[in-house]
């Protein structure tokens, strides 16, 4: 029942909120709804068993509306559920035209993503995969920045191409199932495909996941989309939605086509490592907070992808933990970007400086998050990156060494960002800046507490995903 | 050898002592939290007291533990909680108090406390909340440093290792309005990160081969490592040490780090953090003993750094820069000692160096304080009369660092040089040359600053004053330690027992014992002391009356410009990397990859624009197409068998 | 007469019609060619119908089996005549509008 509620609450609340008139009511209502979902997610943690739900959906295709909630999906659902209340809190003071639509679509997007994490039926998985994309499309193309139409179009088409290939792969798997065919995850697990079949299914489905993550060289939609999307949407996109790609690889590729994964692992890891270095280098040259964080995110995701394909347990546990932690960290960075943009009207480093004098609280919280971004020990990202690098090292020393360079480059661009925004003397733009309001402070403090807690004591997360 | 090691991990029943361990890092952490979170409400004096008392409390606990270790030997490793546990790897958050770490605990908390007290007075001009921020950072630093030395495995050491790097970054950039300081802070952090990568890779290597990171297990199983593994691990660890302890080629951050407040330079960039590399190698001595190659590299890098930075120090005019290069040089000596297997000597030098270098930095701070933030020694001179306590203590520090008996520096440096001689006389010769340079530049500094006539402005002269008690008392204590601190390690040929050696021997095992004939050793001592003494006399003579006022020329200019190493790095690393990044951003990303993606889109659009022309609006065309389509359909219908075969053959 | 003669004749008529439609621009001639094609098909229909039911005719001369196609064709011709009137009306309207009966002139819907 938990699993169904996790989807149902945001869907119903999202649809209801379309009919609300007052902006205040919308905000309050959606915040409450997201907190309710969070409560469900937290209470589902207490249940140790795997939680299953199943109902008939499309009998003609033998596809069921079946959901399952186990370790990894519990964690990702938790991330998904944590992110929205925090985002809603942080943007409480912002105003969006047609707020009802905005907040409603946010909830629907959450529902779609949740479905992806929960579905244990391939067709249902695909259904939610696309369902998550549609609200994102509207959110970006209605509330986005100047170039929103163009960029959102690219984002949509790009991910859609990937999804169709994935659908092909899923249908192929469906046709391989014995008897009257089935989309059920468990039936997929029992397939015995030849190496050649596995390789082609892998290729079809991996492209979809690679685009979603994104992996070099399929990443170019991402910086544009992150930059042009309204920041709250960017938070969901990069904090939660990219995890769909990683999740897809772990749940739908690794166990189903293990030979396909194995035969491609070198290739994918090389791509991922190249992507890490490439994105890190580009991040150094960015002049826009959002673009910098976008490229930094590409680098981090690259490491996760590489670690998955090492097929080492240590690397995999690192990935699982890091998926959660990366979400927390990156949402924090976006919140700061949003605060700065809302208050000062610019995201360009060249127009910022000296904010630490004006907004000390923001500066401190941001610096903590930046250090989490470069995986300083005792912040949450360290644990995941340590395990992932360890796995990568086991796989191949040179890959680990090359990927390790991104640790250094990460420090370069992150500290550059801190310095250019917060240090030095104030400039015209930042002269009259005031420190953050209570709601933003609350959101950021919660994130920072999570960063430190899971950095010092990561065992709850590690136990959850075991 | 293994047996000696196992013995050091033998536990003894002092459970309550084990509990005390956690208090040591806890106090600074609490101090950090109080000062950090309540920085707006606390008064300055309260902040200073909280910060200092936290460290004092740690010091007292450290002292208790030290005495316990001294009588009962190393304590049992006691895990606080499980930090990381995966299917294949378990890392405990555990502390290990043994001879080596308890000694470092004393150095860190003891000198840390003195510097906290000194800071409370030195930083009194700061606004209350920034003053509290300063103490919060300082406490956090001590916390991290304590984690570094207390950790019972490489991961906890790494946590402290990066933690001190973070605090160093925060403290160098403490005056964050000044962008030059921020650059220096960033540079320090990034260069440290380069080293950290080496450290991290070494840890991965250990995990990969041995499946554990705890010292006890790693050292007990070290024999399972092949020679190549041992060399790789130790070399990678040494890369980490190069970054943290400012060795060639990663040393350039340390002189720039002088941007931070002077007490910070004393604590972090002289006494404690920069010696982390020595601690780490001394801690891993079991591994280092397995690799002859690494030992050579360590010795050579250390010696090269010692000499190289000594030459630079000769021509620096900033009082803190001289001391910074001197620190780099002394760290080089420590690595020389490590490379020659004289682990005790290196640790001994860490200790004495902590005394006299902290003293010198704090003395410099006192001078800077008196001179109203003037740091150029050419504008000083004759401070002897105005700052009597600072002058005396500074002089004692200079003598100690120059290696004059019976000051502390003599014993530790002598031990390293003796080990170097046993290794290779050439090392010894170069080492003595470095020592002579050390004596020379230190007394050049001393003479230019304190002797001769005052050369500053009238305004400065008017305000010259001895520093308050809170600053001079730490100076006096450190001066005392600099003078007598060497007595714990008096070698047997001078009638001592070298207590430090006996104390540390359970944890530090040198593969080869360096036995030099006593006569030779006396001679070596005599020569090095004599050369240093000559250098001192020459420097005092030369600079007390006629300090160097002109800009240097020729070789001197090269030295004054630090051999242009910064420029070199800028040109061979920073700029090419920047251009590469710009190339990636502007060319590959924009035109290459994104161009390809957009190109596909454009291709589709172009294609449809062209196909659209088929819809010409000419009825004739439509009919023609219709007819052709009919013909095609009929053709396919007739030949469907062939076509089907053809298609199946294709796929 | 063998059926192949009919088929070849109809094919010729039909092809003439197609070619006429394709190459001529005069609307009336195009129209006439369409009629030609229609009639070719009509003829073929009658011919096939007769051929199909030929056996029945041979055994019983009085049967009218096989004549149903002719009935169809009459219907078709009637409907075609109606079409012709509509088509000619369109052509007349077109002439009034454009002062021409060139069909290539009729591409105003383009763009």
Coordinates of C-alpha atoms in Angstrom, one line a residue, chain A residues 154 158 216-217 219-220 224 278 281-282 285-286 295 313-314 317 356-357 360 364 371 374-378 382-383 386-387 389-390 393-394 397 400-401 404-405 407-409 411-412 415-416 418-419 423-425 455-459 462 466, chain B residues 39-40 81-89 91 93 129 143 147 155 158-159 162-163 166 169-170 176-179 182-183 186 189-190 193-194 197 200-201 203-205 207-208 213 577-582 584-585 588-589 593-594 597-598:
Chain A
X154 CA 16.0 19.8 -27.6
X158 CA 16.8 14.1 -27.1
X216 CA 29.6 12.0 -22.4
X217 CA 29.0 12.6 -25.3
X219 CA 25.3 15.3 -22.3
X220 CA 24.8 18.5 -24.3
X224 CA 21.2 24.2 -21.6
X278 CA 36.0 16.9 -20.0
X281 CA 37.7 21.2 -17.5
X282 CA 34.7 22.9 -19.1
X285 CA 35.7 28.1 -17.7
X286 CA 32.1 28.8 -16.9
X295 CA 29.0 20.5 -15.7
X313 CA 30.4 -4.7 -4.9
X314 CA 32.3 -1.9 -3.3
X317 CA 27.5 0.3 -2.8
X356 CA 30.2 36.9 2.2
X357 CA 30.3 40.4 3.7
X360 CA 27.4 35.6 5.9
X364 CA 28.8 29.5 5.3
X371 CA 33.0 21.1 0.1
X374 CA 34.2 18.1 -3.8
X375 CA 33.8 15.2 -1.5
X376 CA 35.7 16.4 1.5
X377 CA 35.8 13.8 4.2
X378 CA 33.0 14.0 6.8
X382 CA 33.1 11.4 0.6
X383 CA 31.8 8.0 1.5
X386 CA 35.6 6.8 -1.7
X387 CA 33.8 3.5 -2.3
X389 CA 36.9 5.2 -6.6
X390 CA 37.9 2.1 -4.7
X393 CA 40.7 1.2 -8.7
X394 CA 40.0 -2.5 -8.4
X397 CA 44.3 1.4 -11.7
X400 CA 41.0 5.4 -11.3
X401 CA 44.1 7.6 -11.5
X404 CA 41.1 11.0 -9.8
X405 CA 42.3 14.0 -11.6
X407 CA 39.1 15.4 -7.8
X408 CA 41.7 18.1 -8.3
X409 CA 39.8 19.8 -11.0
X411 CA 38.5 21.6 -6.2
X412 CA 39.6 24.2 -8.8
X415 CA 36.7 27.1 -5.1
X416 CA 36.7 29.4 -8.1
X418 CA 33.1 30.3 -4.0
X419 CA 35.8 32.9 -4.4
X423 CA 35.0 36.6 -1.5
X424 CA 36.7 39.8 -2.5
X425 CA 35.1 43.2 -2.4
X455 CA 29.2 12.2 6.2
X456 CA 30.0 11.3 9.8
X457 CA 27.7 8.4 10.1
X458 CA 26.9 6.9 6.7
X459 CA 25.9 3.5 8.0
X462 CA 24.8 1.8 3.6
X466 CA 22.6 -3.4 1.2
Chain B
X39 CA 29.9 34.0 16.9
X40 CA 27.5 36.9 16.9
X81 CA 31.7 3.4 15.7
X82 CA 31.7 1.7 12.4
X83 CA 32.3 4.4 9.8
X84 CA 32.0 2.4 6.6
X85 CA 31.0 -1.2 6.3
X86 CA 30.4 -2.8 3.0
X87 CA 30.5 -6.4 2.1
X88 CA 34.2 -6.5 1.5
X89 CA 35.5 -3.7 3.6
X91 CA 36.4 0.9 8.3
X93 CA 36.1 5.2 13.3
X129 CA 32.2 37.9 14.9
X143 CA 40.3 18.9 15.8
X147 CA 42.0 13.1 14.0
X155 CA 40.9 6.6 6.2
X158 CA 42.8 10.9 5.4
X159 CA 39.8 12.6 7.0
X162 CA 41.8 16.7 4.2
X163 CA 40.4 18.5 7.2
X166 CA 40.3 22.7 4.6
X169 CA 42.3 27.1 3.2
X170 CA 39.9 28.8 5.5
X176 CA 38.5 37.2 2.5
X177 CA 38.1 40.7 1.2
X178 CA 41.6 40.5 -0.2
X179 CA 41.5 38.5 -3.4
X182 CA 42.0 34.1 -1.6
X183 CA 44.2 33.0 -4.5
X186 CA 42.9 28.3 -3.2
X189 CA 44.1 23.8 -1.2
X190 CA 44.5 22.7 -4.8
X193 CA 44.6 18.1 -3.3
X194 CA 47.2 16.9 -5.9
X197 CA 45.0 12.2 -4.8
X200 CA 44.0 8.3 -1.8
X201 CA 45.3 6.1 -4.6
X203 CA 44.8 3.8 0.2
X204 CA 43.0 2.2 -2.6
X205 CA 46.0 0.2 -3.5
X207 CA 42.5 -1.9 0.2
X208 CA 42.9 -3.7 -3.1
X213 CA 43.0 0.0 6.0
X577 CA 45.2 23.7 -18.8
X578 CA 43.2 26.9 -19.1
X579 CA 43.6 26.9 -22.8
X580 CA 42.6 23.3 -23.0
X581 CA 39.5 24.0 -21.0
X582 CA 38.7 27.0 -23.2
X584 CA 36.9 22.2 -24.9
X585 CA 34.3 24.8 -24.0
X588 CA 34.6 20.8 -28.9
X589 CA 31.5 21.4 -26.8
X593 CA 29.4 17.6 -29.7
X594 CA 26.6 20.0 -29.5
X597 CA 23.5 17.0 -31.9
X598 CA 22.1 20.2 -33.4

